[in-house]
XYZ file of C-alpha atoms in Angstrom:
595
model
C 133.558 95.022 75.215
C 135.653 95.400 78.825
C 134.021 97.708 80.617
C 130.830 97.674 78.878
C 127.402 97.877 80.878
C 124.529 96.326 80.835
C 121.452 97.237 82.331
C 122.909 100.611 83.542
C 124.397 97.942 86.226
C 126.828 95.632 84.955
C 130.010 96.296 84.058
C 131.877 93.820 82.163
C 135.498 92.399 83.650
C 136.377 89.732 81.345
C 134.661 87.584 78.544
C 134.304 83.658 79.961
C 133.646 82.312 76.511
C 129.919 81.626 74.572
C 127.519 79.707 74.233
C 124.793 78.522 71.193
C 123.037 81.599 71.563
C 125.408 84.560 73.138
C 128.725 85.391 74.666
C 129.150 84.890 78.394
C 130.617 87.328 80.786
C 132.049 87.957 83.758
C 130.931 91.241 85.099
C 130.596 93.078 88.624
C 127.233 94.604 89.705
C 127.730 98.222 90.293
C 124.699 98.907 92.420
C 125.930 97.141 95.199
C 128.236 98.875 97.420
C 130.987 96.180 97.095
C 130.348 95.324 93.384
C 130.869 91.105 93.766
C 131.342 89.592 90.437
C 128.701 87.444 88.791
C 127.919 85.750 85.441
C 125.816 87.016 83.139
C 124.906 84.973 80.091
C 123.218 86.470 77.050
C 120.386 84.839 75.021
C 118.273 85.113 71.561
C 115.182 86.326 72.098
C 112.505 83.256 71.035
C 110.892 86.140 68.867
C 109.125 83.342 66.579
C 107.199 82.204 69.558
C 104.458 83.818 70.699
C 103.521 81.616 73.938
C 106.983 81.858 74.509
C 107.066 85.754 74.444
C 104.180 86.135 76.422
C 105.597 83.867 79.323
C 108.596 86.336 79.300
C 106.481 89.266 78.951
C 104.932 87.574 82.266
C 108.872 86.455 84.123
C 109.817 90.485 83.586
C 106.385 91.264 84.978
C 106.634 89.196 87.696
C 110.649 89.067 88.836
C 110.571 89.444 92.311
C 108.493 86.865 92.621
C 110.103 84.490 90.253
C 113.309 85.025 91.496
C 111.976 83.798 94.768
C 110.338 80.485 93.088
C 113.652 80.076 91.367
C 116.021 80.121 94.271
C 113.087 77.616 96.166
C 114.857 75.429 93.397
C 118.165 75.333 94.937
C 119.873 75.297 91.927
C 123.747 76.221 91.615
C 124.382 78.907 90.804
C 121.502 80.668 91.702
C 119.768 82.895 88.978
C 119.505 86.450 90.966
C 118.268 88.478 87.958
C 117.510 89.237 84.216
C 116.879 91.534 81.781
C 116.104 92.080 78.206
C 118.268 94.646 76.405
C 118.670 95.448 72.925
C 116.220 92.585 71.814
C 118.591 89.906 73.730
C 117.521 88.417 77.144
C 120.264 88.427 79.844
C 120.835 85.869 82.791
C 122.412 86.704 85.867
C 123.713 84.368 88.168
C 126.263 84.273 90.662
C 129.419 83.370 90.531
C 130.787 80.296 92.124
C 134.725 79.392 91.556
C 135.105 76.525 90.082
C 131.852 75.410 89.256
C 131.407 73.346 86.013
C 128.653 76.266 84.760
C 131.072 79.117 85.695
C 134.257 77.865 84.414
C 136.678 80.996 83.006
C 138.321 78.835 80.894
C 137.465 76.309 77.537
C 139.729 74.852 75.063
C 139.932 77.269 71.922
C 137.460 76.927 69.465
C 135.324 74.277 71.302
C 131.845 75.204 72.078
C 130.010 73.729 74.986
C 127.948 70.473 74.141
C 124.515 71.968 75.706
C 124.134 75.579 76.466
C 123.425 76.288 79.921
C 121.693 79.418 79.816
C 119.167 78.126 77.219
C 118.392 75.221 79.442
C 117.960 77.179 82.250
C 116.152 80.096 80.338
C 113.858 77.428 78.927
C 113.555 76.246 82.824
C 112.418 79.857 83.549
C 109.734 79.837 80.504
C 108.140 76.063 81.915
C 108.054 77.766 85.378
C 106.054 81.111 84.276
C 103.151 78.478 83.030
C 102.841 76.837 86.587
C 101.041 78.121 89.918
C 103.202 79.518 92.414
C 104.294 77.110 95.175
C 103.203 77.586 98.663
C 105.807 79.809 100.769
C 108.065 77.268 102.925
C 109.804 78.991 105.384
C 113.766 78.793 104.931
C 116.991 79.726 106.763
C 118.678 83.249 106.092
C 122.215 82.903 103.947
C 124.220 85.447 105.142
C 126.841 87.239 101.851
C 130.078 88.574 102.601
C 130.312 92.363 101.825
C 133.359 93.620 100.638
C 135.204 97.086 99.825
C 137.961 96.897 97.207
C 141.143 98.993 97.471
C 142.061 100.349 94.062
C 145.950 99.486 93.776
C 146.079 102.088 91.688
C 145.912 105.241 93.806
C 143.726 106.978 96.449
C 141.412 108.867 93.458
C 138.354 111.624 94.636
C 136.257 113.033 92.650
C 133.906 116.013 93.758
C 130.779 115.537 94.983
C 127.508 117.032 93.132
C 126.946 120.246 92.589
C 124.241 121.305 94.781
C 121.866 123.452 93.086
C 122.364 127.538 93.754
C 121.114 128.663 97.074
C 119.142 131.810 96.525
C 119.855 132.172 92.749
C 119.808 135.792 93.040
C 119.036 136.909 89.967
C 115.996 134.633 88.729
C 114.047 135.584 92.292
C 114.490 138.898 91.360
C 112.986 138.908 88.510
C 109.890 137.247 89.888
C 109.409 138.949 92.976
C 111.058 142.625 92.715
C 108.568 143.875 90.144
C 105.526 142.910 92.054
C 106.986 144.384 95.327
C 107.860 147.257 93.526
C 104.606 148.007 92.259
C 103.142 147.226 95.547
C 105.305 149.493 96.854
C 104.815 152.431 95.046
C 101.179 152.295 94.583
C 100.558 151.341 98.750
C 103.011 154.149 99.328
C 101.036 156.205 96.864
C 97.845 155.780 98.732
C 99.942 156.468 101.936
C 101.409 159.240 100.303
C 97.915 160.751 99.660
C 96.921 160.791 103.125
C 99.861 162.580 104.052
C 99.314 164.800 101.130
C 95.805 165.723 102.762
C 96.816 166.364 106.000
C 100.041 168.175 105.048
C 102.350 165.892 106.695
C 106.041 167.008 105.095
C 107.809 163.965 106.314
C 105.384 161.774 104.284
C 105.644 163.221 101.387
C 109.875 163.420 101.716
C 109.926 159.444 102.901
C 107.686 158.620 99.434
C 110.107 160.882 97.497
C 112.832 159.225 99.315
C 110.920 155.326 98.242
C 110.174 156.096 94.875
C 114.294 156.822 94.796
C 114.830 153.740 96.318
C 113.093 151.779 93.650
C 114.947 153.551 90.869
C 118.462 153.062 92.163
C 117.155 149.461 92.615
C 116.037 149.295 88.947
C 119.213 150.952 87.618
C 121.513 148.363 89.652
C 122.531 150.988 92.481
C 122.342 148.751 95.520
C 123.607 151.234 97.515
C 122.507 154.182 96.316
C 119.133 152.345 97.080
C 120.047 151.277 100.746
C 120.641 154.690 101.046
C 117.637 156.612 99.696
C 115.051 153.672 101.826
C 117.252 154.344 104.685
C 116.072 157.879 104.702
C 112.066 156.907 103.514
C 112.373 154.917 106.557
C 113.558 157.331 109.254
C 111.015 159.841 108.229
C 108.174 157.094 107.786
C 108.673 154.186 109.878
C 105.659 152.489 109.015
C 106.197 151.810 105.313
C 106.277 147.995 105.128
C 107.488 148.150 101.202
C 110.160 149.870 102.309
C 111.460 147.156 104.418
C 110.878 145.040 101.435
C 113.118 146.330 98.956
C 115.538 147.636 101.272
C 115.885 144.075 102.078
C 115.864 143.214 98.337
C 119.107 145.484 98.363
C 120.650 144.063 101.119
C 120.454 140.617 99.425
C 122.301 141.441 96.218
C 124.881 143.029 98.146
C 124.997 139.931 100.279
C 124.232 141.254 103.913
C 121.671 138.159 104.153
C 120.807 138.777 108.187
C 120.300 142.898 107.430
C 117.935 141.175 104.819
C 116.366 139.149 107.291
C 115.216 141.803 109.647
C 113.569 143.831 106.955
C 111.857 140.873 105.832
C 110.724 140.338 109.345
C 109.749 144.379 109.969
C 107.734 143.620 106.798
C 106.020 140.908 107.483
C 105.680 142.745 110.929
C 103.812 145.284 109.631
C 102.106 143.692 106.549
C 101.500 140.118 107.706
C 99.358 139.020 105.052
C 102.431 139.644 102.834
C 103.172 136.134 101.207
C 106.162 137.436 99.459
C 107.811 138.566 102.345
C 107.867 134.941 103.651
C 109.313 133.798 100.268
C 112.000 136.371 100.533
C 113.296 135.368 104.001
C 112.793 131.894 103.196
C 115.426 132.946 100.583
C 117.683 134.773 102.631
C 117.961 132.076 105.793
C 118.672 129.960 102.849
C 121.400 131.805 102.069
C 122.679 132.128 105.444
C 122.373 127.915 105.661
C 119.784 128.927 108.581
C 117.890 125.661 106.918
C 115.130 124.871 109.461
C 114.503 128.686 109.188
C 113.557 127.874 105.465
C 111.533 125.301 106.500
C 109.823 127.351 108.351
C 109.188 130.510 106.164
C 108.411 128.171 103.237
C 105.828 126.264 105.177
C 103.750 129.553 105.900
C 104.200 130.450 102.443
C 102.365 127.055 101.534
C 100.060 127.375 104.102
C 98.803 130.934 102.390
C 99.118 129.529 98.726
C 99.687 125.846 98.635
C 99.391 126.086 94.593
C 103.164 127.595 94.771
C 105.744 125.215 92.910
C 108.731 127.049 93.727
C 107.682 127.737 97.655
C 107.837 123.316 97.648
C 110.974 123.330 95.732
C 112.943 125.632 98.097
C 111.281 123.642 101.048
C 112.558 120.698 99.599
C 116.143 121.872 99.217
C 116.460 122.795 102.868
C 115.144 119.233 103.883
C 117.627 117.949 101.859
C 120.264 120.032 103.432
C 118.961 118.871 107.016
C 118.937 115.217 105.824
C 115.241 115.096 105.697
C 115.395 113.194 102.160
C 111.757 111.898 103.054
C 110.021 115.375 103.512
C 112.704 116.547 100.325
C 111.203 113.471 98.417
C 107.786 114.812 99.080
C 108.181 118.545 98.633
C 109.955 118.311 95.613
C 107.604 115.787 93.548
C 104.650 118.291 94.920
C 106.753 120.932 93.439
C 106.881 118.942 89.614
C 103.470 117.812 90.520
C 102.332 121.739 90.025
C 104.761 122.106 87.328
C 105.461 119.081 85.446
C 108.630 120.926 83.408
C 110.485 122.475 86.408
C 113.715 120.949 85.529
C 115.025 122.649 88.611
C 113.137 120.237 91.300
C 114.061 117.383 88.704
C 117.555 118.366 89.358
C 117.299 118.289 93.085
C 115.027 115.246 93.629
C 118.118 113.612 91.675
C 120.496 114.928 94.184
C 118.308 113.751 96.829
C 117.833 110.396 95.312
C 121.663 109.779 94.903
C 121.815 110.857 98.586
C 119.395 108.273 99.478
C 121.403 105.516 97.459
C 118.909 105.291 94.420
C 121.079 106.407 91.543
C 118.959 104.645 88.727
C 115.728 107.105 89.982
C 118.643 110.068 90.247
C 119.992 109.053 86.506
C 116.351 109.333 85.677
C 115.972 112.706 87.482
C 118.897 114.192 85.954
C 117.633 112.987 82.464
C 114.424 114.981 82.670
C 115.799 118.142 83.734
C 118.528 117.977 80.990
C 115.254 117.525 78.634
C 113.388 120.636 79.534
C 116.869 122.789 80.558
C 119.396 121.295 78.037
C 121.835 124.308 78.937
C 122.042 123.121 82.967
C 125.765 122.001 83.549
C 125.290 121.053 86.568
C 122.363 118.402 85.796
C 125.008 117.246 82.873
C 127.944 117.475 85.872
C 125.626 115.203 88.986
C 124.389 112.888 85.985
C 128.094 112.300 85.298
C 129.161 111.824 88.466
C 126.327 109.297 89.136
C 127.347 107.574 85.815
C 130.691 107.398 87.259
C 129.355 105.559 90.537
C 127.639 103.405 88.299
C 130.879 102.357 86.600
C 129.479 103.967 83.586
C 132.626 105.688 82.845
C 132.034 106.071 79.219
C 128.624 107.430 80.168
C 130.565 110.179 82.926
C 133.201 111.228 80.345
C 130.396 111.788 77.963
C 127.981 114.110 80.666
C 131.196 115.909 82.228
C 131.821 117.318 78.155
C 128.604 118.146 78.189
C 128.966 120.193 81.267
C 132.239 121.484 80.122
C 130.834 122.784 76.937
C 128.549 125.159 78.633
C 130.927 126.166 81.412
C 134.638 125.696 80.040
C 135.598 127.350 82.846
C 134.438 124.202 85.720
C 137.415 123.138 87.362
C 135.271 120.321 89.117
C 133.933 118.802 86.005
C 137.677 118.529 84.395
C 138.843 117.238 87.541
C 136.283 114.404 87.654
C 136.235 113.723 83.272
C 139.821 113.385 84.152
C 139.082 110.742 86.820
C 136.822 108.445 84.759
C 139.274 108.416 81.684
C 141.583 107.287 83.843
C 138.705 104.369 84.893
C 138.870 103.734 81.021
C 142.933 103.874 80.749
C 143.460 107.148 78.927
C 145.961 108.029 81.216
C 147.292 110.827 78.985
C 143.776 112.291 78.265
C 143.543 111.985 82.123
C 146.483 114.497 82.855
C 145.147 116.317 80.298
C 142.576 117.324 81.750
C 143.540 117.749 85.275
C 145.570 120.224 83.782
C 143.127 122.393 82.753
C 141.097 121.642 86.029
C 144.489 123.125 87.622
C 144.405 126.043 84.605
C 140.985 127.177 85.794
C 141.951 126.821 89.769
C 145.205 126.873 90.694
C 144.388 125.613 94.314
C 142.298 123.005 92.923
C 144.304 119.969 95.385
C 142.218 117.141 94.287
C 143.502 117.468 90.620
C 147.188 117.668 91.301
C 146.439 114.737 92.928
C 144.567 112.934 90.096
C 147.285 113.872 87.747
C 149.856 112.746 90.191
C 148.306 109.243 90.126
C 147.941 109.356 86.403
C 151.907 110.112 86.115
C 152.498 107.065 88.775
C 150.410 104.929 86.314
C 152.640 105.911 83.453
C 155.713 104.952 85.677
C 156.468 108.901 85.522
C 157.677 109.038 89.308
C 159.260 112.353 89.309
C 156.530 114.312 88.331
C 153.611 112.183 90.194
C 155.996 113.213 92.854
C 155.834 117.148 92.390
C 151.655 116.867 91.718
C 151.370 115.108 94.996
C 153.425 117.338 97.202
C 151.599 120.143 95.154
C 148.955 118.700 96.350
C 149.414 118.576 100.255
C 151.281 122.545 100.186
C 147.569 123.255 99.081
C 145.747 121.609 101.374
C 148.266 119.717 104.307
C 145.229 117.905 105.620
C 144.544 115.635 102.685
C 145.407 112.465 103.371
C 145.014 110.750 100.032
C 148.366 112.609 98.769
C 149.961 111.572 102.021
C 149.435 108.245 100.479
C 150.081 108.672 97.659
C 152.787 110.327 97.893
C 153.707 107.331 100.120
C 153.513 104.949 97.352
C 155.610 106.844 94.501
C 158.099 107.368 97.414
C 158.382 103.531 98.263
C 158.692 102.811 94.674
C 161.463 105.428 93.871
C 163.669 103.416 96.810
C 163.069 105.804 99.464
C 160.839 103.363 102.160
C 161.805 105.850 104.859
C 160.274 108.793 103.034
C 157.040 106.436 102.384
C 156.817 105.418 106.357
C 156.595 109.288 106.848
C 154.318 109.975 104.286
C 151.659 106.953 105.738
C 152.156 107.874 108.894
C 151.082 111.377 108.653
C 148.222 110.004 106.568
C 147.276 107.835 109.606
C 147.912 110.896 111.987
C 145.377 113.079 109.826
C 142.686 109.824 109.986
C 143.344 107.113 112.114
C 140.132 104.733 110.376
C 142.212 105.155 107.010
C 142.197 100.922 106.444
C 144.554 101.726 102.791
C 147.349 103.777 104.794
C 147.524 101.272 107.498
C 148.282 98.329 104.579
C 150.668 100.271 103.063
C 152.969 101.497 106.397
C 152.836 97.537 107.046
C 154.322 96.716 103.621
C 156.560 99.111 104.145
C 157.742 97.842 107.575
C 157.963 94.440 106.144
C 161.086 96.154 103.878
C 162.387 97.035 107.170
C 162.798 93.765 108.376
C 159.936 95.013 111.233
C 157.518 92.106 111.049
C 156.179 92.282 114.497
C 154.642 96.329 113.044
C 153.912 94.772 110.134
C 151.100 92.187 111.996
C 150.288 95.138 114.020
C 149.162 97.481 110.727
C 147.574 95.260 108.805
C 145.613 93.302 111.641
C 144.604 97.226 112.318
C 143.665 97.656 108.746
C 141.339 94.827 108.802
C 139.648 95.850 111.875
C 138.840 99.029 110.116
C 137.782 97.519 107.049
C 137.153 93.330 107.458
C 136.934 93.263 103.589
C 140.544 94.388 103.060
C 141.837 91.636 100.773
C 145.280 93.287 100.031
C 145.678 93.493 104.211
C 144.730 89.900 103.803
C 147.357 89.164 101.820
C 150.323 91.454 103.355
C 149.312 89.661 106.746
C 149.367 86.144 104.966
C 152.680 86.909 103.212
C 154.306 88.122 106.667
C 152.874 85.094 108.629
C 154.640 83.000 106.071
C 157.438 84.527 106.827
C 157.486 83.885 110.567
C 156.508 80.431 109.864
C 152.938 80.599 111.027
C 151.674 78.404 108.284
C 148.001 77.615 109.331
C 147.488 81.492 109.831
C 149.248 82.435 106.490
C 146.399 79.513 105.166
C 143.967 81.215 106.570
C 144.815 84.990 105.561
C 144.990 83.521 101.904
C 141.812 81.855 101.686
C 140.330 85.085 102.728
C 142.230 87.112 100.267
C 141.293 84.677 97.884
C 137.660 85.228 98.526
C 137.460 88.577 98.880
C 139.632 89.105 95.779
C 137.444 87.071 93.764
C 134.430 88.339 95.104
C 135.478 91.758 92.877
C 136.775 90.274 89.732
C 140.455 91.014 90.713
C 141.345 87.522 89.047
C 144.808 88.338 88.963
C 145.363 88.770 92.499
C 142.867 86.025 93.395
C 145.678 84.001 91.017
C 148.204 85.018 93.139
C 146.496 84.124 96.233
C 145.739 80.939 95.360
C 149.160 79.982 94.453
C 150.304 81.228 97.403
C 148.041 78.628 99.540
C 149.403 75.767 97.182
C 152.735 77.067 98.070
C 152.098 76.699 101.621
C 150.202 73.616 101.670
C-alpha cells in the first residue's frame, strides 16, 4: 500500500487510519514540483442513488469550479481535489499538523464517531444542487514551495531518449527509389538528346549515373560517390546526380557534402520537393535546426498534405525550444496520420519538456499501441512514470524497453534507479551492473550502484563505484558528494571536506554539497564555516530543510537560542511539508528541547 498511486498523482507515504467508508492516507502530490503532503480520504461510491450519482457525475464535470465554491467556504482543511478511481470516490485535502481532521494518530481499534469525509462528501453532493454564488473578490494566500534533499544519495537518471535524427535507413527507403527512378528516366531523356546530337560526354556521364545508382542499390557508398563524381564532371547539369550523390554522402555520414548537393539540386531542379526533404534531413543531422525549419517549411508550402515533412519540423522546434510551434507541427503531423506513433512519441517528449507529463504518459501510450516494438517510447514513458513517483509503473516500462534492446545501458541504469525508489537495493546493483556490462564508461551507474552499496551499509565498495565514477568523468559532482558522504561515515571527515569541496568547486549553486561541507565542519569544531555553508545553502535553495536543521543544531550550540527556534520551526515546516515525518519528529523535539 506505501508507495501506491492514485490518480497517476498521489503517492502514498503512510496510512493515517479509516474511516466508515475507506482507509485514509497520507500521500504527497507528485505533479507539483515540491510534492507537499496532503490527505486523501477514500469513499463508497452512493451507487444505490441515482440523484446522488448524477450530482457527482455533475462535481467531476464541473471541478474547477466547485473547488472554487468550496474554498469560498473557508473550511479547514480545504478540499483541493477529487477523483473517482476504481468505483471509489477520493477526497483530497490538505494537510494541516495537528488539526483534529488530520490527526496521524488514533487509539487501536477505535473508529472515529462520525466520518469526516462522508460529511464533507455529502457537503459536496448538497452544494452540486445549488446555484453558484456570486464571485467575491478575495486576498491571494501565498504556499511555500519546497525542494527535498534525498538523504539518501545524489541519484540521476538519464534523460529521454530523443527520437533518431535522420533515421537513415527508413528515409531511404521512402525517398531513394523515387529519386532513383527520377533519375534514371530524366537522365534517360537527357541521355537521348545527347544521343541525337552525338555528344560522347553525355552518353559516358549517364553510363557513369546509371553506375551510381547500382553501387547505391548494392550498398557501395563509395563506389557510388565515385561513379556520380565522374557523371558529374562530364555532365554538370544533371540535377539527379546531385541527388543521390548526396544520398551517398549521407549514409557515409559527410552531412555538409550532403548539403551542397542537395542545394546544387534544388539549384538546378527547384520544383524538386524531395530535395528540400533531404536537406531538411541532413541540417538535421548536422543539429543546423533552424535550417530544418526552414527546408521543412518549403516542403509544406509545396505539399502541405505531408505528415512526415510536420513531424521533422516539429522535432527541430523542439530542439530550438519552440515547444509551441513543436505542439502544433506535430498534432498536424497525427492529424494527417492518425497512427504515426513516431509524432506520438515526440509530442510526448515535448509535452514532458513543457511540464505536462499526464498528456506525455498519454502520448507515450499511443505510440506504444500502434509501434509496440519502440523501446524508446517504453524507455521516456518510464522515465516519466518515474517523475511521477510511479516507480512500480518505471520498473515495469524500463523491462519493457530492455526486452527489445537488452543491450540499453540507459534503461538498466534508470530500472536500477527506481527499484532503488521501491527498496530493492540488491535488484538495484543488479542492474547497474549490467548497465556497466553494456558500457563500461557508463559514470552515472557506478554511481547509482555506489549509493545502493552505501544504503546496504557496504562502504568499501560504494567507495570504489564512486571513485569509479569520477576517473570516468572528473566533472561529476554528484560522486564528489557522494563520495563525500561514504567518506565521512567511514571516519575520514578530512577526506569528505575534500570530496565537497571539489563538488562545490565544479558547481558553486550545488545547495546539497554546501549542507554537507557544513556538517562536516561542525565535526571540526569550525562552527563559524559551519553558519557560513549552510546560510549559503539556503540562499541557493530557501527550501533546504536539512540546512535548516544543521544551522539550527549549530546555533544551539553557540547558544543562539531564538535563532536555533527559528531554524527549527522552518525545518519543521518544510520537513512536513514532504511527508519526511521522521525528521519533522526530530525537529520538533528539538524546539521543545530549546524552549
Amino acid at each position: 500500500m506505501i508507495d501506491q498511486v492514485f490518480n497517476n498523482r498521489y503517492r502514498v507515504v503512510r496510512i493515517l487510519g479509516s474511516g466508515v467508508s475507506g482507509l485514509i492516507y497520507l500521500a504527497a502530490d507528485t505533479r507539483h514540483p515540491d510534492c507537499p503532503v496532503c490527505v486523501i480520504r477514500q469513499l463508497k461510491l452512493p451507487t444505490k442513488n441515482p440523484q446522488a450519482l448524477r450530482r457527482l457525475q455533475f462535481l467531476l464535470t464541473h471541478k474547477s469550479e466547485t473547488l472554487e465554491r468550496l474554498a469560498q467556504t473557508n473550511q479547514n482543511p480545504e478540499i483541493v481535489n477529487y477523483f473517482v478511481e476504481n468505483k471509489k470516490f477520493y477526497l483530497v485535502e490538505e494537510f494541516v499538523p495537528d488539526h483534529p481532521l488530520n490527526t496521524l494518530k488514533k487509539k487501536s481499534g477505535q473508529q472515529p464517531k462520525d466520518d469526516q469525509g462522508l460529511i464533507r462528501f455529502q457537503e459536496m453532493l448538497t452544494l452540486a444542487a445549488k446555484p453558484p454564488e456570486p464571485e467575491v473578490e478575495s486576498p491571494l494566500i501565498s504556499t511555500s514551495t519546497q525542494t527535498s534533499i534525498a538523504n539518501s544519495g545524489n541519484w540521476e537518471i538519464f534523460p529521454e531518449k530523443p527520437l533518431p535524427k535522420s533515421a537513415n535507413q527508413s528515409r531511404l527507403k521512402r525517398w531513394r527509389l523515387p529519386i532513383l527512378v527520377g533519375g534514371i528516366s530524366l537522365a534517360l531523356g537527357l541521355g537521348l538528346m545527347g544521343l541525337l546530337s552525338q555528344n560522347p560526354d553525355r552518353i559516358k556521364a549517364q553510363e557513369f549515373f546509371e553506375q551510381g545508382v547500382e553501387h547505391l542499390k548494392s550498398g557501395n557508398v563509395q563506389g557510388a560517390i565515385e561513379a556520380f563524381d565522374e557523371s558529374i564532371q562530364l555532365n554538370p547539369n544533371n540535377p539527379l546526380a546531385y541527388g543521390n550523390r548526396g544520398i551517398a554522402y549521407d549514409d557515409l555520414g559527410a552531412h555538409q557534402a550532403a548539403v551542397e548537393d542537395y542545394t546544387k539540386l534544388i539549384e538546378l531542379a527547384p520544383s524538386n520537393t524531395d530535395a528540400y526533404y533531404q536537406r531538411g534531413l541532413a541540417r538535421y543531422d548536422l543539429e543546423d535546426w533552424q535550417g530544418a525549419v526552414e527546408d521543412f517549411t518549403e516542403l509544406i508550402q509545396r505539399k502541405s498534405n505531408d505528415d512526415q515533412a510536420y513531424y521533422h519540423r516539429g522535432i527541430a522546434n523542439y530542439q530550438l525550444n519552440q515547444y509551441k510551434a513543436a505542439i502544433a507541427d506535430l498534432d498536424q503531423a497525427i492529424q494527417l496520420n492518425p497512427q504515426n506513433a513516431q509524432a506520438y512519441a515526440a509530442r510526448g517528449l515535448v509535452l514532458s519538456a513543457m511540464g505536462n507529463q499526464q498528456e506525455a504518459m498519454a502520448d507515450y501510450t499511443q505510440a506504444i499501441e500502434y509501434n509496440p516494438n519502440d523501446a524508446k517510447a517504453y524507455y521516456n514513458r518510464g522515465r516519466t512514470r518515474f517523475h511521477l513517483a510511479d516507480y512500480r509503473g518505471a520498473v515495469d516500462d524500463y523491462t519493457q524497453a530492455i526486452a527489445i534492446d537488452p543491450t540499453d545501458s540507459m534503461a538498466y541504469t534508470n530500472r536500477c534507479q527506481a527499484k532503488f525508489n521501491l527498496g530493492n537495493y540488491r535488484d538495484a546493483i543488479a542492474d547497474c551492473t549490467e548497465a556497466i556490462t553494456q558500457n563500461p564508461n557508463n559514470h552515472i551507474a557506478y554511481n547509482n550502484r555506489c549509493i545502493a552499496h552505501l544504503n546496504l551499509k557496504d562502504y568499501q565498495k560504494a567507495l570504489k563505484d564512486c571513485s569509479q565514477s569520477i576517473r570516468i568523468e572528473p566533472s561529476y559532482e554528484n560522486a564528489y558528494i557522494n563520495r563525500g558522504e561514504i567518506r565521512r561515515k567511514l571516519g575520514d571527515n578530512q577526506g569528505a571536506l575534500e570530496d565537497y569541496t571539489q563538488a562545490i568547486r565544479l558547481n558553486p549553486n550545488n545547495s546539497v554539497a554546501y549542507t554537507n561541507r557544513a556538517r562536516v565542519r561542525r565535526k571540526f569544531g569550525d562552527n563559524s564555516g559551519a553558519l557560513d555553508d549552510y546560510t549559503k545553502a539556503i540562499q541557493l535553495n530557501p527550501n533546504n530543510a536539512f540546512a535548516y536543521s544543521g544551522r539550527g543544531l549549530t546555533h544551539a550550540e553557540l547558544g543562539n537560542t531564538m535563532e536555533a527556534i527559528n531554524d527549527f520551526e522552518q525545518a519543521s515546516k518544510l520537513h512536513l511539508d514532504n511527508g519526511r515525518i521522521d525528521q519533522y519528529n526530530e525537529a520538533q523535539l528539538q524546539l521543545k528541547t530549546l524552549r
